[in-house]
Coordinates of C-alpha atoms in Angstrom, one line a residue:
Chain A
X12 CA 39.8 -14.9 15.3
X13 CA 42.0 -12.8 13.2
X14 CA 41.3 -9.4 12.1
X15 CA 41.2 -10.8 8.8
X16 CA 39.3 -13.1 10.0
X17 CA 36.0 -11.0 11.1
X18 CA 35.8 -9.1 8.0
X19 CA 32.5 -9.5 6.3
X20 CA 32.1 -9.5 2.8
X21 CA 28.6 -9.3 0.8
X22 CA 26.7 -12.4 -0.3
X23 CA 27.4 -12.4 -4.4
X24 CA 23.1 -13.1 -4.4
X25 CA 23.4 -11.4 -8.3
X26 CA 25.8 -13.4 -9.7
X27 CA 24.6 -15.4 -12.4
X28 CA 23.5 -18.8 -12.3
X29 CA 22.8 -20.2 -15.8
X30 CA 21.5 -23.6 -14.6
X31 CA 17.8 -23.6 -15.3
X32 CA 15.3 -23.7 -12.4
X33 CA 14.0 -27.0 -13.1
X34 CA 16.3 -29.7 -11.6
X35 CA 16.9 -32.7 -14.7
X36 CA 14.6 -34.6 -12.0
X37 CA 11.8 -32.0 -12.5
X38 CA 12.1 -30.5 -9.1
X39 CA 12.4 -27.0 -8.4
X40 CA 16.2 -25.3 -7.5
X41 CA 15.8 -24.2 -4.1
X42 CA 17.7 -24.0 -0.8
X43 CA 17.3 -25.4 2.5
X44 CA 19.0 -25.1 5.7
X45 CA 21.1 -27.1 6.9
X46 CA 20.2 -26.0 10.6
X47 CA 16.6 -26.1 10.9
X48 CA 15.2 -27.5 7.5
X49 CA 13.3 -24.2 6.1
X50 CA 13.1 -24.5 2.6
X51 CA 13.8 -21.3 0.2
X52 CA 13.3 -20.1 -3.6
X53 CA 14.9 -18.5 -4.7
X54 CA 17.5 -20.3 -2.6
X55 CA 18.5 -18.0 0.9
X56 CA 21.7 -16.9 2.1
X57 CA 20.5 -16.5 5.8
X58 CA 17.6 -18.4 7.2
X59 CA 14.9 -15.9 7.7
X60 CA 13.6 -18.6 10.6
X61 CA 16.7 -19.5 12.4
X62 CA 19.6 -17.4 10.8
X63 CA 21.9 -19.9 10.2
X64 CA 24.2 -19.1 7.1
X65 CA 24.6 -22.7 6.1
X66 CA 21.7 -23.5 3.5
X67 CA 22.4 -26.0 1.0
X68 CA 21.2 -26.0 -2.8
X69 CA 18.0 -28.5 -2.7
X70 CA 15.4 -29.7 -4.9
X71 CA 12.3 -28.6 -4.2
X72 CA 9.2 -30.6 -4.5
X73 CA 7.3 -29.5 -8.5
X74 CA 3.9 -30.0 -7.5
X75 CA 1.2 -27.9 -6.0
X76 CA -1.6 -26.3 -5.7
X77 CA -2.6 -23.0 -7.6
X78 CA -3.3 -20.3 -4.8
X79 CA -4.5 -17.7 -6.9
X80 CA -4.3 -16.2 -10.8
X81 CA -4.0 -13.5 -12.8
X82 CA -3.6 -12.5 -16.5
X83 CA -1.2 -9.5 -16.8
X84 CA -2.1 -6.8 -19.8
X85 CA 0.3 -4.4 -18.4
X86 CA 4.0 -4.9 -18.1
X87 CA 7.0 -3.0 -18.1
X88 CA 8.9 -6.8 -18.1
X89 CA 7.6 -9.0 -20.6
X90 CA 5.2 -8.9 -23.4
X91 CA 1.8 -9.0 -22.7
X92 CA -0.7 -10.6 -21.7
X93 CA 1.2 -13.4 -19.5
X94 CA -0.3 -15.4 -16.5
X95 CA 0.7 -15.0 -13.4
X96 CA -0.3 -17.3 -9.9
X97 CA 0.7 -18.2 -6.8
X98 CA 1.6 -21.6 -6.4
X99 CA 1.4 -23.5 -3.0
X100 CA 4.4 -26.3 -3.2
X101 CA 3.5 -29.2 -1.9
X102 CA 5.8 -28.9 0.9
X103 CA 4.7 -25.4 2.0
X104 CA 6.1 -22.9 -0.2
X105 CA 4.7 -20.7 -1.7
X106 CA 5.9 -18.5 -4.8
X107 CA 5.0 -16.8 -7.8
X108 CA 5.6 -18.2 -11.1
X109 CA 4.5 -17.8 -14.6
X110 CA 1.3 -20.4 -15.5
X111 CA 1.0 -21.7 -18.7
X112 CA -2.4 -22.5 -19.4
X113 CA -5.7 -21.1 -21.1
X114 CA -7.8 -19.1 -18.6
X115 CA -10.6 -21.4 -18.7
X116 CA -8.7 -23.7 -17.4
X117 CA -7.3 -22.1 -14.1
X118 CA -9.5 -22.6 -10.8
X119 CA -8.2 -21.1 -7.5
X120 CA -6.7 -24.3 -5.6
X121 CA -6.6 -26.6 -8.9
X122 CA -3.5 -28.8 -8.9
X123 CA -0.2 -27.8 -10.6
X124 CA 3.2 -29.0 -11.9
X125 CA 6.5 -27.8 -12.6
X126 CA 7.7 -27.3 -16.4
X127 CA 10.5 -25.6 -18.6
X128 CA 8.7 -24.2 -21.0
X129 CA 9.7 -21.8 -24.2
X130 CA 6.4 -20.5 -23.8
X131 CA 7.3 -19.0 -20.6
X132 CA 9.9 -15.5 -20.7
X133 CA 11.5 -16.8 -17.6
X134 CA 12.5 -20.4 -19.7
X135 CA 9.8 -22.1 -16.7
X136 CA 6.6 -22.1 -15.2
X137 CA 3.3 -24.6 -13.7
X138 CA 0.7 -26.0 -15.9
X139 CA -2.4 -27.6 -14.4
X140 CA -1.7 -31.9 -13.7
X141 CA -3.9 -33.4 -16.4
X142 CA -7.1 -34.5 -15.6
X143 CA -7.4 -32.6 -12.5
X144 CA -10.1 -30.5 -11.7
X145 CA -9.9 -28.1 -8.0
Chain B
X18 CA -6.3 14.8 30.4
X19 CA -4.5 15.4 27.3
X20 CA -0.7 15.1 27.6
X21 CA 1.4 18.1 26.8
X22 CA 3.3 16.9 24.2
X23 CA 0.2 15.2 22.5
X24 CA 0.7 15.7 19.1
X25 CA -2.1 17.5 16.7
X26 CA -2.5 18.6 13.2
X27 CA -3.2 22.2 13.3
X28 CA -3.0 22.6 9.4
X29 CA -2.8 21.4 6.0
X30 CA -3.1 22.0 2.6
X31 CA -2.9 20.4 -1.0
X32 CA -2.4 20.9 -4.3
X33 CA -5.0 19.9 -7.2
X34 CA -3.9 16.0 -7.9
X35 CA -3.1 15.1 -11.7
X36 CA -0.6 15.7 -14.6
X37 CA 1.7 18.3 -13.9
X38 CA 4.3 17.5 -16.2
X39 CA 5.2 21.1 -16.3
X40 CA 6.4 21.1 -12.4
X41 CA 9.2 19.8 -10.6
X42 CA 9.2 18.3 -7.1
X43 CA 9.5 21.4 -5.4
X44 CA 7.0 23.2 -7.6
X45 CA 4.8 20.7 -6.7
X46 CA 5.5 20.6 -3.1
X47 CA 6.3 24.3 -2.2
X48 CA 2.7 25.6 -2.9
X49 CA 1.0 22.6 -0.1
X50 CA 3.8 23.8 2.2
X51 CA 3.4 27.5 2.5
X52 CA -0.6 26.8 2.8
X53 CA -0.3 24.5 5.3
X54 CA 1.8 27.1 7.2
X55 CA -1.0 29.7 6.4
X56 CA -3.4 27.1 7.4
X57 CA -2.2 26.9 11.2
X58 CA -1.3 30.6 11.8
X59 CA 2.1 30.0 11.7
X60 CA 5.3 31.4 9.6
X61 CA 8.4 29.2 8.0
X62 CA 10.5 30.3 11.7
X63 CA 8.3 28.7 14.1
X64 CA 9.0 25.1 12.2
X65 CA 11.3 23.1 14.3
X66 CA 11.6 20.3 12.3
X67 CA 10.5 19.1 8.3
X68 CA 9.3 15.5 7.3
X69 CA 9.1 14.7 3.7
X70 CA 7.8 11.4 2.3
X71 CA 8.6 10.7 -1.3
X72 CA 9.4 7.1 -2.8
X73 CA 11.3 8.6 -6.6
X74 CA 11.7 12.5 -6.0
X75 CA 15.5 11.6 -5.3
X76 CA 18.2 12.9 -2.8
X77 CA 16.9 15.9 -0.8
X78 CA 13.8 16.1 -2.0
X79 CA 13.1 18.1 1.2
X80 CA 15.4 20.3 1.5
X81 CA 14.8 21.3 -2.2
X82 CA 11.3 21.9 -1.2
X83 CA 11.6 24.2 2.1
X84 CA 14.7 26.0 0.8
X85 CA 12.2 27.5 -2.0
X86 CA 10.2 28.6 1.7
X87 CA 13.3 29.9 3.4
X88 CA 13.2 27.0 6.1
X89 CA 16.8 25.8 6.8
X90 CA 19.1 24.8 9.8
X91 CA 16.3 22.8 11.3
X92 CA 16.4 19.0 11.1
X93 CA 15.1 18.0 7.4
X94 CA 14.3 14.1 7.0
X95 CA 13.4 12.3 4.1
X96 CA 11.4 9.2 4.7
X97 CA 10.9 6.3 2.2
X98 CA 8.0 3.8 3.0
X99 CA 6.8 3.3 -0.8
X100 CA 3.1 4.5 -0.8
X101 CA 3.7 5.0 3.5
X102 CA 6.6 7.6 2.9
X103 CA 4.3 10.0 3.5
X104 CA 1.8 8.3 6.3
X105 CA 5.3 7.7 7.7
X106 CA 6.6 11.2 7.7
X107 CA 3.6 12.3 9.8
X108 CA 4.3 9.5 12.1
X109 CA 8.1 10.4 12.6
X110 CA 6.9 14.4 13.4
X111 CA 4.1 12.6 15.8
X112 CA 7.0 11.0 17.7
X113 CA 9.3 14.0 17.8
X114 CA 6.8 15.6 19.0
X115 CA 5.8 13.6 21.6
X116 CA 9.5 12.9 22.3
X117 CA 9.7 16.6 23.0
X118 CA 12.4 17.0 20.0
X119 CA 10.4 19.9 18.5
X120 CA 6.7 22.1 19.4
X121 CA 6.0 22.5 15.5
X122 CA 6.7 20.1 12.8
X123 CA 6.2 20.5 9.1
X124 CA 5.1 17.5 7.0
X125 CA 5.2 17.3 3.5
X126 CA 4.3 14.5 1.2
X127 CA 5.1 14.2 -2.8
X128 CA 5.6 12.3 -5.5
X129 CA 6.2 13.2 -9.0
X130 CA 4.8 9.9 -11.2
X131 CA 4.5 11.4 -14.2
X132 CA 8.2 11.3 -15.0
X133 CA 7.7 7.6 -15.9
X134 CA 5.6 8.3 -18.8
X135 CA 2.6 6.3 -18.0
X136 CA 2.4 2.2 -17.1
X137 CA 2.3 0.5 -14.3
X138 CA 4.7 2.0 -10.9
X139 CA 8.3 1.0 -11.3
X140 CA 9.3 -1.3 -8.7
X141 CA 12.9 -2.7 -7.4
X142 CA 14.4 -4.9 -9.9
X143 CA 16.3 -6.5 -7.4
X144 CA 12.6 -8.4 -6.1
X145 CA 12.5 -12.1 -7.2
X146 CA 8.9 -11.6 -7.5
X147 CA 9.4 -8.2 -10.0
X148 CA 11.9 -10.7 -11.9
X149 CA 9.2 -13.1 -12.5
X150 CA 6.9 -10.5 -14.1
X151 CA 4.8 -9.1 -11.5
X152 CA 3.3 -5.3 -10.8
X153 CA 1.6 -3.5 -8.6
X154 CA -2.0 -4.4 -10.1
X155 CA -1.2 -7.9 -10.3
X156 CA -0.5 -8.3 -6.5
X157 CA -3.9 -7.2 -6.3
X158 CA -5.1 -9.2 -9.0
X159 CA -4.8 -12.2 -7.6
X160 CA -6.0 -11.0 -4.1
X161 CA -9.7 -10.4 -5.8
X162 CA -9.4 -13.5 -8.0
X163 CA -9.0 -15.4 -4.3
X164 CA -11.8 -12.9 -3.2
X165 CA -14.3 -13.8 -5.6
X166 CA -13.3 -17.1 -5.1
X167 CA -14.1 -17.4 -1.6
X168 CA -16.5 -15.3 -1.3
X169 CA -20.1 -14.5 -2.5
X170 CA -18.7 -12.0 -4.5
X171 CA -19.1 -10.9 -7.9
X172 CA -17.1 -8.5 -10.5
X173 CA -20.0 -6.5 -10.0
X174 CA -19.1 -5.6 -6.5
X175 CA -15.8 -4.6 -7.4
X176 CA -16.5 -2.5 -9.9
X177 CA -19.1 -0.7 -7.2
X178 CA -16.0 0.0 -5.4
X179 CA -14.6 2.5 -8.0
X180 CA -18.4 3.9 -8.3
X181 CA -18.5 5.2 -4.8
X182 CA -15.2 6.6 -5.0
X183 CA -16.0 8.5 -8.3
X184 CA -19.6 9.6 -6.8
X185 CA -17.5 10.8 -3.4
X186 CA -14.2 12.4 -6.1
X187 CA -16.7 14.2 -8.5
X188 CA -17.5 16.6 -5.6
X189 CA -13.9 16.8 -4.6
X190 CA -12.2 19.7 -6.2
X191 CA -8.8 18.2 -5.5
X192 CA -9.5 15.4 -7.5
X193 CA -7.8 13.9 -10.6
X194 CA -10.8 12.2 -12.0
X195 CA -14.2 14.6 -11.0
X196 CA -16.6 12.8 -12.8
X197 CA -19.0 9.8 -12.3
X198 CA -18.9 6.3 -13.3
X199 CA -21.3 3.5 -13.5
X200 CA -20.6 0.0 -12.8
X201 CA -20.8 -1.5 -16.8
X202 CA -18.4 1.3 -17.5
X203 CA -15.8 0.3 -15.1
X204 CA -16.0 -3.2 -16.1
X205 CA -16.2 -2.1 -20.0
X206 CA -12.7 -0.2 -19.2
X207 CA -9.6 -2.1 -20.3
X208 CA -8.3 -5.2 -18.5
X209 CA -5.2 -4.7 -16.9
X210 CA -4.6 -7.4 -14.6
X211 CA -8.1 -9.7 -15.1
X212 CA -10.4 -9.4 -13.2
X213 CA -8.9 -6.0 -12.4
X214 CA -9.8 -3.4 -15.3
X215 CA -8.2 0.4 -15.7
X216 CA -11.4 1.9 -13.4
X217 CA -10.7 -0.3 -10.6
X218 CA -6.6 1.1 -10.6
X219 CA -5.7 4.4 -9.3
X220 CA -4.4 6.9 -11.6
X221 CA -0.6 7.9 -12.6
X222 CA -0.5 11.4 -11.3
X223 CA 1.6 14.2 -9.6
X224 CA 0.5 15.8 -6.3
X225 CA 1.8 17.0 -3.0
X226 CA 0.2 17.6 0.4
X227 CA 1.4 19.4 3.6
X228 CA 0.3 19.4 7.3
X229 CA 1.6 21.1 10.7
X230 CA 1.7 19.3 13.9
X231 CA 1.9 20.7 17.5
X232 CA 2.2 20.0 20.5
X233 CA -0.7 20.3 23.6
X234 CA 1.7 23.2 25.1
X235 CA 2.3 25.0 22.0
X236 CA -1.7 24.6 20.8
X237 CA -3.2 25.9 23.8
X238 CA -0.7 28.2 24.2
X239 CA -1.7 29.4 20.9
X240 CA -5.5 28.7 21.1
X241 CA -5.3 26.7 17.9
X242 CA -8.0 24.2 16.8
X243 CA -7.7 21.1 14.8
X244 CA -7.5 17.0 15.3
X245 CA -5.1 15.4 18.1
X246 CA -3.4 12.2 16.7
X247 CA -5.2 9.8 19.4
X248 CA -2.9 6.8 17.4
X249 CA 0.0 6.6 14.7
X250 CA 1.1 2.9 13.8
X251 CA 3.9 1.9 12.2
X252 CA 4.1 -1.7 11.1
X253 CA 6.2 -3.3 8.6
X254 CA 5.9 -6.7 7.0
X255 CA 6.5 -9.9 8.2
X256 CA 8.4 -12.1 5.8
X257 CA 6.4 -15.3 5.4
X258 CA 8.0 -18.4 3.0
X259 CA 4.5 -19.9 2.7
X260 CA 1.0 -19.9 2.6
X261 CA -0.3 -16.6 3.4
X262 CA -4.3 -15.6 3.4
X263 CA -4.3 -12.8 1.1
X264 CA -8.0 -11.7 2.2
X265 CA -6.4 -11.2 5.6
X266 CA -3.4 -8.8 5.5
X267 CA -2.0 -9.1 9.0
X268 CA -0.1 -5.9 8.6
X269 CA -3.4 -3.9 8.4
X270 CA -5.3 -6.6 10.7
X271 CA -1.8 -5.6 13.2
X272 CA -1.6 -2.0 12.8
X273 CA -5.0 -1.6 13.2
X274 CA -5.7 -3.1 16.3
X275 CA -2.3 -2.0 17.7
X276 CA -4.1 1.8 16.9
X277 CA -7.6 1.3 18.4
X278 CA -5.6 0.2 21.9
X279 CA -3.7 3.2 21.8
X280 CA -6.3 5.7 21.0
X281 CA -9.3 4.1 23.4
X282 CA -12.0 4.3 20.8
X283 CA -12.8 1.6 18.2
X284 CA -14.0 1.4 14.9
X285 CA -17.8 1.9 16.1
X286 CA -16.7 5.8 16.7
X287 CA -15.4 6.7 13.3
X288 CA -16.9 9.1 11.0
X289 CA -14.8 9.3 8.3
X290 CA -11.8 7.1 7.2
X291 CA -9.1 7.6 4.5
X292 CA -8.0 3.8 3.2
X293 CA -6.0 2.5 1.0
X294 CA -8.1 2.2 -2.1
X295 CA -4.9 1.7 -4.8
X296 CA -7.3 -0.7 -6.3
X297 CA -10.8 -1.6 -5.8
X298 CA -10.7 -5.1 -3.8
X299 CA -8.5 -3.3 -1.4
X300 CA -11.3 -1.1 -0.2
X301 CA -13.1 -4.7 0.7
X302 CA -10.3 -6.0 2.4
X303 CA -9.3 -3.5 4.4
X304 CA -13.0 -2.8 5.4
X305 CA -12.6 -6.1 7.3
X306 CA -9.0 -5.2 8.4
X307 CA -9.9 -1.9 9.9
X308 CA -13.2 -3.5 11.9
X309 CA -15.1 -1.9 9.9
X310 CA -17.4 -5.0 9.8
X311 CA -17.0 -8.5 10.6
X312 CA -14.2 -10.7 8.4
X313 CA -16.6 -12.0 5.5
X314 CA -19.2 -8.9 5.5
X315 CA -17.4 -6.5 3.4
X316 CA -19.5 -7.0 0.5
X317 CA -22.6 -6.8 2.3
X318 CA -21.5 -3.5 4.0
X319 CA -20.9 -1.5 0.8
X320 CA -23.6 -2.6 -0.9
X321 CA -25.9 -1.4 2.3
X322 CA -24.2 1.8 1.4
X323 CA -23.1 1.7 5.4
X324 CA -19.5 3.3 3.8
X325 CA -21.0 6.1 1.9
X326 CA -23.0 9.4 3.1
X327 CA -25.9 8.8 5.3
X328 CA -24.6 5.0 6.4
X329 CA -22.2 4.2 9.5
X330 CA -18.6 5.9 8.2
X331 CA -18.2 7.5 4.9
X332 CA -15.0 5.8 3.9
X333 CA -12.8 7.8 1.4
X334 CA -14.9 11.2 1.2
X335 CA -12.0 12.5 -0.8
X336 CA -12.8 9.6 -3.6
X337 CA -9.9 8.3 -2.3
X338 CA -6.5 6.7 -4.2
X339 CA -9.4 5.5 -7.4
X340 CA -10.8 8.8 -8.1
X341 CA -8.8 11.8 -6.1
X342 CA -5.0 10.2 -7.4
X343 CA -2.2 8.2 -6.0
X344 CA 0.9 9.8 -6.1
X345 CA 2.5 7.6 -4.0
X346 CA 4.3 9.6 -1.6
X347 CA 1.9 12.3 -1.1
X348 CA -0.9 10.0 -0.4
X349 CA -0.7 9.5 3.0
X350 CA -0.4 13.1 4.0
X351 CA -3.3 13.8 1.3
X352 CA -5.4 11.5 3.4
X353 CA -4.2 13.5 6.7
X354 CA -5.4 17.0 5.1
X355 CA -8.9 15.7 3.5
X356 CA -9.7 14.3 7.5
X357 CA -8.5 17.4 8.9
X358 CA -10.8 19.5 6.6
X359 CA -13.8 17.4 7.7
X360 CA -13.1 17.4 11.5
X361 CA -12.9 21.1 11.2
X362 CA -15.9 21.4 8.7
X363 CA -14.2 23.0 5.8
X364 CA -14.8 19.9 3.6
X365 CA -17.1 22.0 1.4
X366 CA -20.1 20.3 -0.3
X367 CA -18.4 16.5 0.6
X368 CA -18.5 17.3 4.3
X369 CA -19.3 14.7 6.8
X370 CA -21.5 16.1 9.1
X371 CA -20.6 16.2 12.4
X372 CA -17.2 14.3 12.3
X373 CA -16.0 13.7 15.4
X374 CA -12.8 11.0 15.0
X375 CA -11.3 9.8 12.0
X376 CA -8.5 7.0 10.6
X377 CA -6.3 7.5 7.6
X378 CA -4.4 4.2 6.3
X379 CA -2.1 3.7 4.0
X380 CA 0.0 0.4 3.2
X381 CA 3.4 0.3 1.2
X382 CA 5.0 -1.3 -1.3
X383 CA 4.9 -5.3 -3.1
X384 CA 7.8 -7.2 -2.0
X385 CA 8.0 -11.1 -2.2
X386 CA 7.1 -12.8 0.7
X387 CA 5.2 -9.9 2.7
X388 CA 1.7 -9.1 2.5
X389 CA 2.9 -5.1 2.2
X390 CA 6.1 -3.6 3.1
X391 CA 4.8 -0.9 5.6
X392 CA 1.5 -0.1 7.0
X393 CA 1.0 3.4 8.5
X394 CA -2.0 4.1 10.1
X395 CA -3.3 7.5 12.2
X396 CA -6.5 8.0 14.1
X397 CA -7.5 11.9 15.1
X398 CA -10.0 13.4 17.3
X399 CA -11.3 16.9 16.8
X400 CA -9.5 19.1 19.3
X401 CA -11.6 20.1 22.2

């Protein structure tokens, strides 16, 4: 290895990315690695399991469950209020996204999928499956 | 047989918590300093070293504070843990200490939150999670929405949460809020992040606090009384892609146990604890993380009042983060200097009679994919 070689440079993680998080297939833009499989979102530059630098842009699954709520009345980021949860994908991620849904409709564990949404200020979000109850 | 470079706090001191738009850092910080120098017997040239936990007060927030005291050419490190920094600082001057760096340490913890103008704390924009929306109150939001979930829990017993801590602050002249509160009036108060309302989230406020640590050799030598750190944890995070249980933070659950092994005595000695009470399901939570009761009996054990005067521990004498303030960075010292006035019994009229041992804990920070960035927590034992 060269001494040109072994210099590092920084991972350009801010550059933007105007693709929208929802894949045309209705997935979710994610990473995985191409070393020991962990999936990311946002996608990762080093796999926090096995390190590897390798992970590969990948379509995560846009169905899960809804871990837990909340509707936001203070926010320094978007207009309130806006609903916030947890979502638990159905292949074991878990992330925060906006929900687009009445309260009386959330329930802790109730079944959620993926949308782009102009209701949502991020452009996407989860709205309950219809005709599901938790 | 005590070590002799066992670390104890031998004073402290704080300023009134609240608005002090008037004061800068150092004004803040300079008056807790020199009284917790007063406060051990001890002038600015016996400090060996200064610790200063702040998370916005910006570059040398330290050394801008003890120059205003005369104290220089000594080591001067500012720490950043979030709400830690300051829990941290204390825990950095325990370990030089005990590493035999220094005999006296100076710790000072500040934060200045009033320069925002009000809202929610301002976290790192660089956080996916802060991207998508979230704040401080939101994080805990959606660990009581889960709580009341699972749990045979009601909005009711949240809102009890911020009375107690009110009942404990209104005797607590260091308090921001000194007044009662009952439980329709907390859950009257203004939804900020449902089923969180404004009563059940710690004030924006200023505040600083200060404390001196020594060594066995140095005490003795000097016949000085106070606590002996019996633990002081560390713990930060562990990054976690999926499903986390967010009634059981494992950092607290972690650092907790990791500081009952090191001190020899358990939760079943305590008899006063400082915790994390940003917001009120916290209180709950971490009653179970600490061992304060069994996981699942947290509601059961306040509404017993077993964490209030005349039950097992009085948890947050002060009124803790809900009713004394939380500016961030001197919050974890403040908690150091309200245990340190009741193991010496100059807690005034919200003394806990006949305290013996106590544990402060503080967590910090929101990041995604950890329950909490850092976890500090300290157990102390009146010196003999």
């Amino acid at each position: 290895m060269t001494d040109q070689e072994s210099v590092l440079l920084p991972v350009a993680d801010t550059a933007g990315d105007d693709r929208p998080v929802v894949t045309e297939t209705g997935g979710l833009r994610g990473g995985r690695c191409q070393s020991c499989g962990a999936g990311s979102f946002p996608r990762a530059y080093i796999c926090p399991s096995c390190n590897n630098t390798t992970i590969e842009e990948a379509e995560l699954p846009g169905e899960g469950s809804l871990y837990t709520w909340t509707t936001v009345h203070i926010s320094p980021t978007f207009p309130t209020p806006y609903t916030l949860g947890y979502i638990d994908l159905s292949d074991g991620l878990r992330l925060l996204a906006q929900v687009l849904a009445p309260q009386e409709q959330l329930r802790c564990d109730l079944p959620v999928r993926l949308v782009s949404s102009d209701q949502s200020p991020t452009g996407w979000g989860f709205v309950p499956v219809e005709g599901a109850t938790a | 047989m005590i070590q002799e470079t066992a670390a104890s706090v031998i004073g402290g001191a704080m300023i009134k918590m609240g608005k002090h738009r008037e004061s800068s850092y150092s004004g803040l910080a300079a008056p807790a300093a020199l009284g917790a120098l007063r406060d051990a017997g001890i002038t600015k040239d016996d400090v060996g070293a200064v610790f200063c936990g702040h998370a916005f007060g910006g570059m040398l927030t330290g050394q801008r504070i003890v120059k205003e005291l005369g104290i220089g050419d000594v080591p001067v490190t500012n720490v950043d843990n979030a709400c830690s920094g300051g829990a941290t600082a204390v825990h950095l001057a325990v370990r030089a200490i005990e590493d035999g760096h220094c005999d006296i340490a100076l710790v000072i913890g500040v934060d200045k939150l009033t320069q925002f103008g009000g809202g929610t704390l301002p976290l790192v924009q660089e956080d996916p999670e802060v991207q998508n929306g979230i704040v401080m109150p939101a994080v805990y939001a959606m660990r009581a929405r889960r709580f009341l979930h699972e749990r045979d829990a009601k909005v009711e017993d949240l809102a009890a949460v911020s009375v107690k801590a009110r009942r404990h602050g209104a005797a607590n002249p260091y308090a921001q809020f000194q007044s009662e509160v009952t439980v329709e009036q907390v859950l009257d108060s203004r939804p900020i992040a449902d089923p969180l309302t404004l009563m059940q989230c710690c004030p924006t406020g200023d505040g600083a606090a200060a404390v001196v640590l020594m060594s066995e050799r140095e005490r003795k030598r000097r016949g000085a009384q106070g606590m002996r750190a019996a633990a002081s944890v560390l713990h930060s995070g562990q990054f976690e892609a999926g499903f986390r249980d967010m009634l059981r933070p494992e950092i607290s659950y972690h650092s907790a146990r990791d500081a009952y092994e090191a001190a020899g005595f358990g939760p079943e000695d305590l008899d006063v604890v400082e915790l994390h009470d940003a917001f009120t399901i916290a209180e709950l939570v971490y009653y179970e993380a600490l061992g304060l009761c069994e996981p699942g009996e947290s509601v059961g054990l306040l509404r017993d009042g077993r964490t209030t005067y005349g039950g097992d521990v009085v948890v947050n004498p002060s009124g803790g983060l809900l009713s004394k303030g939380h500016p961030v960075g001197a919050s974890g010292v403040a908690q150091v200097v309200e245990v340190l006035w009741h193991l010496t019994d100059r807690a005034g009229a919200r003394q806990v009679g006949d305290a013996q041992r106590a544990l402060t804990h503080v967590t910090g920070g929101g990041i995604a994919g950890l329950d909490h960035g850092a976890c500090t927590i300290h157990l102390f034992e009146r010196t003999a």
